[in-house]
mmCIF file of C-alpha atoms in Angstrom:
data_model
loop_
_atom_site.group_PDB
_atom_site.id
_atom_site.type_symbol
_atom_site.label_atom_id
_atom_site.label_comp_id
_atom_site.label_asym_id
_atom_site.label_seq_id
_atom_site.Cartn_x
_atom_site.Cartn_y
_atom_site.Cartn_z
ATOM 1 C CA MET C 1 0.000 0.000 0.000
ATOM 2 C CA GLU C 2 1.383 3.330 -1.029
ATOM 3 C CA TYR C 3 0.967 6.397 1.106
ATOM 4 C CA MET C 4 0.888 9.838 -0.441
ATOM 5 C CA THR C 5 2.270 12.667 1.637
ATOM 6 C CA ALA C 6 1.123 16.178 0.960
ATOM 7 C CA ALA C 7 3.863 18.729 0.541
ATOM 8 C CA VAL C 8 3.826 21.303 3.291
ATOM 9 C CA PRO C 9 4.434 24.783 1.854
ATOM 10 C CA HIS C 10 7.178 26.747 3.566
ATOM 11 C CA PRO C 11 6.896 30.511 3.899
ATOM 12 C CA SER C 12 9.176 32.285 1.489
ATOM 13 C CA PRO C 13 11.569 34.868 2.976
ATOM 14 C CA ALA C 14 10.965 37.040 -0.090
ATOM 15 C CA GLY C 15 7.628 38.260 1.332
ATOM 16 C CA PRO C 16 8.959 39.890 4.531
ATOM 17 C CA ALA C 17 11.999 41.210 2.685
ATOM 18 C CA ARG C 18 9.788 42.852 0.056
ATOM 19 C CA SER C 19 7.579 44.365 2.745
ATOM 20 C CA GLY C 20 10.666 45.671 4.536
ATOM 21 C CA ARG C 21 12.009 47.373 1.419
ATOM 22 C CA ARG C 22 8.682 48.946 0.524
ATOM 23 C CA SER C 23 7.975 50.182 4.039
ATOM 24 C CA LEU C 24 11.525 51.532 4.333
ATOM 25 C CA ALA C 25 11.247 53.496 1.093
ATOM 26 C CA LEU C 26 7.827 54.836 2.076
ATOM 27 C CA ALA C 27 8.969 55.820 5.576
ATOM 28 C CA LEU C 28 12.025 57.648 4.241
ATOM 29 C CA LEU C 29 9.904 59.489 1.681
ATOM 30 C CA CYS C 30 7.212 60.445 4.198
ATOM 31 C CA GLY C 31 9.684 61.497 6.889
ATOM 32 C CA ALA C 32 11.879 63.604 4.637
ATOM 33 C CA LEU C 33 8.937 65.163 2.782
ATOM 34 C CA GLY C 34 7.035 65.830 6.000
ATOM 35 C CA SER C 35 10.003 67.612 7.580
ATOM 36 C CA ALA C 36 10.570 69.718 4.470
ATOM 37 C CA VAL C 37 6.895 70.651 4.181
ATOM 38 C CA THR C 38 6.687 71.584 7.860
ATOM 39 C CA LEU C 39 9.800 73.757 7.768
ATOM 40 C CA LEU C 40 8.558 75.454 4.596
ATOM 41 C CA ALA C 41 5.132 76.122 6.106
ATOM 42 C CA THR C 42 6.558 77.735 9.258
ATOM 43 C CA ARG C 43 8.388 80.280 7.112
ATOM 44 C CA GLN C 44 5.182 81.448 5.420
ATOM 45 C CA ARG C 45 2.534 83.983 6.463
ATOM 46 C CA TRP C 46 -0.019 82.445 8.823
ATOM 47 C CA ALA C 47 -1.995 85.531 9.860
ATOM 48 C CA GLU C 48 -2.476 89.142 8.799
ATOM 49 C CA GLY C 49 -4.357 92.186 10.012
ATOM 50 C CA THR C 50 -4.068 95.931 10.624
ATOM 51 C CA ALA C 51 -2.933 98.004 13.574
ATOM 52 C CA THR C 52 -4.240 101.502 14.313
ATOM 53 C CA VAL C 53 -1.839 104.225 15.472
ATOM 54 C CA ALA C 54 -2.008 108.009 15.658
ATOM 55 C CA GLY C 55 -0.995 108.404 12.042
ATOM 56 C CA GLY C 56 -3.519 105.883 10.738
ATOM 57 C CA SER C 57 -3.491 102.132 10.238
ATOM 58 C CA PHE C 58 -0.911 99.848 8.637
ATOM 59 C CA PRO C 59 -0.849 96.144 7.828
ATOM 60 C CA LEU C 60 0.754 93.509 10.027
ATOM 61 C CA THR C 61 1.705 89.939 9.171
ATOM 62 C CA ALA C 62 2.899 86.999 11.240
ATOM 63 C CA LYS C 63 4.832 84.014 9.954
ATOM 64 C CA GLY C 64 4.421 80.564 11.368
ATOM 65 C CA SER C 65 7.658 80.903 13.318
ATOM 66 C CA ASP C 66 6.255 84.092 14.897
ATOM 67 C CA VAL C 67 3.117 82.268 16.025
ATOM 68 C CA THR C 68 4.761 79.104 17.394
ATOM 69 C CA GLY C 69 8.201 77.524 17.232
ATOM 70 C CA VAL C 70 6.981 74.019 18.066
ATOM 71 C CA PRO C 71 6.404 72.679 14.520
ATOM 72 C CA ALA C 72 9.838 73.700 13.233
ATOM 73 C CA ALA C 73 11.605 72.290 16.293
ATOM 74 C CA LEU C 74 9.727 68.987 16.100
ATOM 75 C CA ALA C 75 10.395 68.749 12.367
ATOM 76 C CA ILE C 76 14.132 68.796 13.075
ATOM 77 C CA VAL C 77 13.689 66.258 15.884
ATOM 78 C CA GLY C 78 11.710 64.012 13.564
ATOM 79 C CA LEU C 79 14.316 64.232 10.842
ATOM 80 C CA ALA C 80 17.055 63.319 13.316
ATOM 81 C CA ALA C 81 14.975 60.401 14.612
ATOM 82 C CA LEU C 82 14.446 59.162 11.060
ATOM 83 C CA VAL C 83 18.210 58.966 10.567
ATOM 84 C CA ALA C 84 18.794 57.494 14.029
ATOM 85 C CA VAL C 85 16.450 54.575 13.295
ATOM 86 C CA PHE C 86 19.255 52.935 11.311
ATOM 87 C CA ALA C 87 21.851 53.406 14.053
ATOM 88 C CA VAL C 88 19.985 51.438 16.718
ATOM 89 C CA ARG C 89 18.481 47.985 16.969
ATOM 90 C CA ARG C 90 15.721 46.098 18.763
ATOM 91 C CA ALA C 91 14.352 48.094 21.732
ATOM 92 C CA GLY C 92 16.341 51.193 20.786
ATOM 93 C CA ARG C 93 14.754 51.186 17.345
ATOM 94 C CA LEU C 94 11.285 51.024 18.885
ATOM 95 C CA VAL C 95 12.073 53.993 21.127
ATOM 96 C CA VAL C 96 13.378 56.092 18.239
ATOM 97 C CA ALA C 97 10.428 55.086 16.045
ATOM 98 C CA GLY C 98 8.078 56.155 18.830
ATOM 99 C CA LEU C 99 9.867 59.508 19.065
ATOM 100 C CA LEU C 100 9.448 59.922 15.310
ATOM 101 C CA ALA C 101 5.705 59.255 15.539
ATOM 102 C CA LEU C 102 5.299 61.598 18.515
ATOM 103 C CA SER C 103 7.131 64.358 16.635
ATOM 104 C CA GLY C 104 4.652 64.134 13.789
ATOM 105 C CA ALA C 105 1.670 64.113 16.141
ATOM 106 C CA GLY C 106 3.077 67.107 18.030
ATOM 107 C CA ILE C 107 3.544 69.087 14.824
ATOM 108 C CA ALA C 108 -0.029 68.446 13.720
ATOM 109 C CA ALA C 109 -1.457 69.351 17.135
ATOM 110 C CA ALA C 110 0.596 72.541 17.513
ATOM 111 C CA ALA C 111 -0.270 73.731 14.006
ATOM 112 C CA LEU C 112 -3.989 73.082 14.529
ATOM 113 C CA VAL C 113 -4.028 74.964 17.830
ATOM 114 C CA SER C 114 -2.152 77.919 16.291
ATOM 115 C CA ALA C 115 -4.205 78.068 13.087
ATOM 116 C CA SER C 116 -6.524 80.718 14.557
ATOM 117 C CA ASP C 117 -4.087 82.290 17.023
ATOM 118 C CA SER C 118 -3.904 86.094 17.088
ATOM 119 C CA SER C 119 -1.466 86.670 19.957
ATOM 120 C CA ALA C 120 1.543 87.173 17.672
ATOM 121 C CA LEU C 121 -0.231 89.953 15.744
ATOM 122 C CA ASP C 122 -1.550 91.495 18.955
ATOM 123 C CA ASP C 123 2.018 91.715 20.250
ATOM 124 C CA LYS C 124 3.124 93.407 17.039
ATOM 125 C CA ALA C 125 0.199 95.828 17.249
ATOM 126 C CA ALA C 126 1.130 96.709 20.845
ATOM 127 C CA GLN C 127 4.728 97.339 19.844
ATOM 128 C CA ALA C 128 3.738 99.482 16.880
ATOM 129 C CA SER C 129 1.220 101.614 18.779
ATOM 130 C CA GLY C 130 3.020 101.775 22.105
ATOM 131 C CA ASP C 131 -0.161 100.644 23.817
ATOM 132 C CA THR C 132 0.130 97.287 25.584
ATOM 133 C CA SER C 133 -3.641 96.793 25.361
ATOM 134 C CA ALA C 134 -3.784 97.325 21.597
ATOM 135 C CA THR C 135 -5.063 94.490 19.412
ATOM 136 C CA VAL C 136 -5.012 93.810 15.714
ATOM 137 C CA ALA C 137 -8.038 94.571 13.550
ATOM 138 C CA SER C 138 -9.303 92.907 10.362
ATOM 139 C CA LEU C 139 -7.666 89.653 11.409
ATOM 140 C CA SER C 140 -7.471 86.863 8.832
ATOM 141 C CA HIS C 141 -5.583 83.568 8.570
ATOM 142 C CA THR C 142 -4.025 81.675 5.685
ATOM 143 C CA GLY C 143 -3.973 77.967 4.898
ATOM 144 C CA TRP C 144 -0.300 77.449 5.739
ATOM 145 C CA PRO C 145 -0.975 76.102 9.253
ATOM 146 C CA TYR C 146 -2.874 73.231 7.653
ATOM 147 C CA VAL C 147 0.060 72.589 5.332
ATOM 148 C CA ALA C 148 2.144 72.151 8.490
ATOM 149 C CA VAL C 149 -0.527 69.746 9.779
ATOM 150 C CA ALA C 150 -0.084 67.701 6.599
ATOM 151 C CA GLY C 151 3.678 67.676 7.125
ATOM 152 C CA GLY C 152 3.187 66.432 10.668
ATOM 153 C CA ALA C 153 0.851 63.706 9.417
ATOM 154 C CA LEU C 154 3.549 62.485 7.012
ATOM 155 C CA ILE C 155 6.101 62.305 9.818
ATOM 156 C CA LEU C 156 3.564 60.479 11.991
ATOM 157 C CA LEU C 157 3.037 57.948 9.197
ATOM 158 C CA ALA C 158 6.801 57.440 8.931
ATOM 159 C CA GLY C 159 6.939 56.746 12.682
ATOM 160 C CA LEU C 160 4.085 54.247 12.499
ATOM 161 C CA LEU C 161 5.798 52.440 9.636
ATOM 162 C CA ALA C 162 9.009 52.299 11.671
ATOM 163 C CA LEU C 163 7.117 50.846 14.630
ATOM 164 C CA ARG C 164 5.440 48.209 12.484
ATOM 165 C CA TYR C 165 8.191 47.227 10.038
ATOM 166 C CA GLY C 166 11.358 48.559 11.673
ATOM 167 C CA SER C 167 12.515 45.079 12.659
ATOM 168 C CA LEU C 168 12.806 44.220 8.942
ATOM 169 C CA TRP C 169 14.965 47.226 8.104
ATOM 170 C CA PRO C 170 18.765 47.046 7.874
ATOM 171 C CA ALA C 171 20.931 48.460 10.630
ATOM 172 C CA MET C 172 24.247 50.278 10.543
ATOM 173 C CA SER C 173 27.127 47.943 9.765
ATOM 174 C CA GLY C 174 29.020 46.646 12.776
ATOM 175 C CA ARG C 175 32.340 47.903 11.453
ATOM 176 C CA TYR C 176 31.150 51.476 12.084
ATOM 177 C CA GLU C 177 30.230 50.787 15.682
ATOM 178 C CA ARG C 178 32.466 51.989 18.504
ATOM 179 C CA GLY C 179 34.906 49.528 19.940
ATOM 180 C CA THR C 180 35.433 47.462 16.824
ATOM 181 C CA ASP C 181 39.057 46.365 16.685
ATOM 182 C CA ARG C 182 40.713 46.098 13.332
ATOM 183 C CA PRO C 183 43.109 43.224 12.748
ATOM 184 C CA ARG C 184 46.695 44.336 12.827
ATOM 185 C CA ARG C 185 48.921 43.735 9.888
ATOM 186 C CA LYS C 186 51.860 41.497 10.467
ATOM 187 C CA ALA C 187 55.237 43.004 9.722
ATOM 188 C CA ARG C 188 56.810 41.614 6.586
ATOM 189 C CA PRO C 189 60.215 39.983 6.989
ATOM 190 C CA ALA C 190 63.106 42.203 5.991
ATOM 191 C CA ASP C 191 64.466 41.756 2.524
ATOM 192 C CA PRO C 192 68.053 40.356 2.974
ATOM 193 C CA GLU C 193 69.084 42.055 -0.253
ATOM 194 C CA ARG C 194 68.299 45.485 1.187
ATOM 195 C CA PRO C 195 70.592 46.309 4.161
ATOM 196 C CA GLU C 196 68.545 49.353 5.213
ATOM 197 C CA GLU C 197 65.490 47.163 5.884
ATOM 198 C CA ILE C 198 67.614 44.792 7.990
ATOM 199 C CA TRP C 199 68.817 47.692 10.153
ATOM 200 C CA LYS C 200 65.231 48.976 10.534
ATOM 201 C CA ALA C 201 64.078 45.537 11.635
ATOM 202 C CA LEU C 202 66.893 45.332 14.193
ATOM 203 C CA ASP C 203 65.947 48.754 15.547
ATOM 204 C CA ARG C 204 62.373 47.521 16.058
ATOM 205 C CA GLY C 205 63.653 44.439 17.892
ATOM 206 C CA GLU C 206 62.548 42.077 15.135
ATOM 207 C CA ASP C 207 64.338 39.108 13.653
ATOM 208 C CA PRO C 208 65.404 40.245 10.175
ATOM 209 C CA THR C 209 65.520 36.677 8.945
ATOM 210 C CA GLY C 210 61.776 36.291 9.532
ATOM 211 C CA SER C 211 62.254 32.935 11.251
#
């Protein structure tokens, strides 16, 4: 009697490797693009209005960096965390990936809160008029805070990808790690046909014959 045995399929390592490459490329793209978009948005005009002084009224504008410095600072932190992901392994990689995700979430939250903020323009109006109680009139806001929110969302996505697929990503080569000893080269035996090499070998306390 013949017995037929069914072949048991084995999982191919190509699947996880392909997922690792795709998630790595997407995380790098999202992290770098999100940081660039956030930094660009903080340099643009977020709010505008007018201030009234004795001589009349004049326009005032406030850039994102005038309203809040949190998005720009977290964008730099996120970019550094994105690079640091490849320098650490295991638990350290999870910590850095979490920092990357938190940076993106912090950028989005700070930009949303500051989207309708008028304190920066009120401060400029007080300085221009000399009256500490002065406020800005005809206040309006632009869409750049929401561009910063989008940048933060991209960084957040990069952090989530690092948390989920970071274990499949490559790490920095061990030869670049601190404390790696390089093998020393053995001194070549002195050439007996060259007297100067024999004298140098004797000065170093070596046997010039190489025996």
